[in-house]
Amino acid sequence: MPTTTPLPVVDCFKADWDIFCLVIDNYGDIAVSWRLARILTEDHQQVVRVWVDDLNALVHLVPEVDPTRAEQTHYGITIIHWTYTPAVIPPARFVIEAFGCTLPEDYLQRMPGRTVAWFNLEYFSAESWISDCHGLFSPQPNGLQKQFVFPSTRPDSGGLLREAHLFQERDHFLHSEHTNWAQEWQIPLPQGLSLLLFGYENRALGELINDLAQTATEAITIYLPEGRLLTSARQQLRCPNLMAGDRIQRGPVTLHVLPFLPQAQFDRLLWLCDILFVRGEDSLVRALWAGKPFIWQIYPTDDQAHWEKLDALLDTCRGELPTPAFDAWRTLTHDWNQQQLAPESWQNFIVHHAILASAAEKNRLTLAGQTELSNWLVKTAYERLQCRTI
């Protein structure tokens, strides 16, 4: 296991980085922002402040957070409620505006002369236009330039967030830690093929479980964490009182409802499973680093542009997958996102599971050889700082 690196000394009035995050209607924005803050702090020894407008959302990911406190420190990171201004806090040298949120006006006016690099961290996309837009600058009314950063599976992008010791931790967990971890978090160890179902509401949930129950020839374990998909489970399985700790048995299929795990433990649940149904952005990236076959439920947009974004991801992760296996993966992914599962979709997918599992592991290694997002941000920020001081 890696040695523990001492965290930087925290002073809420001094910071290398300010990360601003508005919580929309899910946990993706704050999940990415908090994970980035942890990596900057622990892997790069940076002093980081996270400004967030909804502390209750952060509590789900970091249970130590007190939602009634406007300013607090956890894991070496200062957390500030967006509307809390006990004094004029000097802007950090490096500022991250997560997902296009608008910075407070008084903060914007105080940035000139202090802020050296200002980044607009965009949502994940694997579409080809990312290559032309990543790293572009936009002049701002306060006289500074904001640089656009695009996380992506494309090699000519900002890359994906990854902790320096993530893979070592994964290997240690799988080889010697998973049993004790499961006991500590009261998660039954899987029997047979194991699935994680983490997503938005989805009418296809009942079809998937019924199909598995009718066609499976071996035991199947399904983990369903608390969240929006649990609402669908209550409806589709006709169990209106289904809650964390409950178990449902349908033939060879065992469904375990789990509590919403803290972010630090979510990776381990992914590592424990064979097939990952994930949603949004943060859990997608963690599925990629888990090296397991995954089905991504993308957040739908009114203009239907999410379908191009979905297919772009599949294309960048295809690698050397033969056409039948890729088509099976793409079909099940599309069916899940359309919330209507054809009976043969799962069967075709599981026929190719071994090939898909091998391809997912190869894709993990390929992505690990590309740019890592926190490294790109730190390198770029300090190059800008050096240019200013020369």
C-alpha angles and dihedrals in degrees: 000000000000119000118253114258115217111251119238120263109265126228113164090212093055125054141153091209137028116195115193119199134178114198109224115182104308138038098258098096096049092038092059093041094050094045090051090049091052093050094047090050101042104030100032100029092232126155107239137187122194117205111198132170097209117047092176090067091052091051090067090059098034110029092189091071116105107216091202094060117086094200127027142141129234129167089359092302124118112224117201126186105236095237095046114104111164089168139343100298111204113238116251123253089247123037129192119198101197116220098342098303113160116246120232111274095235090051091050091054092052096049099083111093092018110049114071101177128025119189131191103207105208130201120275118274135162095195118129095245089068088078092063097041104043111105097013119144129227121197112233132208092250090062097256129110122237118212121213118227122193121196109211149146087242113106093228096058140078090281127217132302113258132164115236094241099034097115094047089052091049093052092047091050094050095045103042116352109054097086095053091043092053091050093048093051094037094240115148112235113249123263115210118330112007129208132189114210110196115154152104122288109305130182090203093068094090092047091052095050094043091049091050092048092051101042108028116113095190137038116288125197120201124192116201114184120206111273143088095321090059087068089060091047091055091052101038095043093040093236104128094177097049110142144159112305094030124122129203124196120203109171108293091351121096117189118199119192109212132195117253100275123221113257093253090060099041093082090058092055089053091050090051094058134074099211125029127207104191138168142209121358116303096049090045092057091046090052090053090052091047088063094222131129108269142189113212120211102201122205104258122235127208093237091054091237089134091080092065090047091050094050091046090059092050091049094052091049097045097092109164096338110148115241098254093054093044091048091051090051093046094047095051090045092052093045092051091050091047087051092230119102120202111217093240096049096082093040093053090047095051092047087062096038096113092052092045091050092052091047092050091054092049090049090053090056092045092052091046088061092056131076116304113218101228091047090052092050095047094044093048094045095051092045087057090047091050092050090053094050097046 
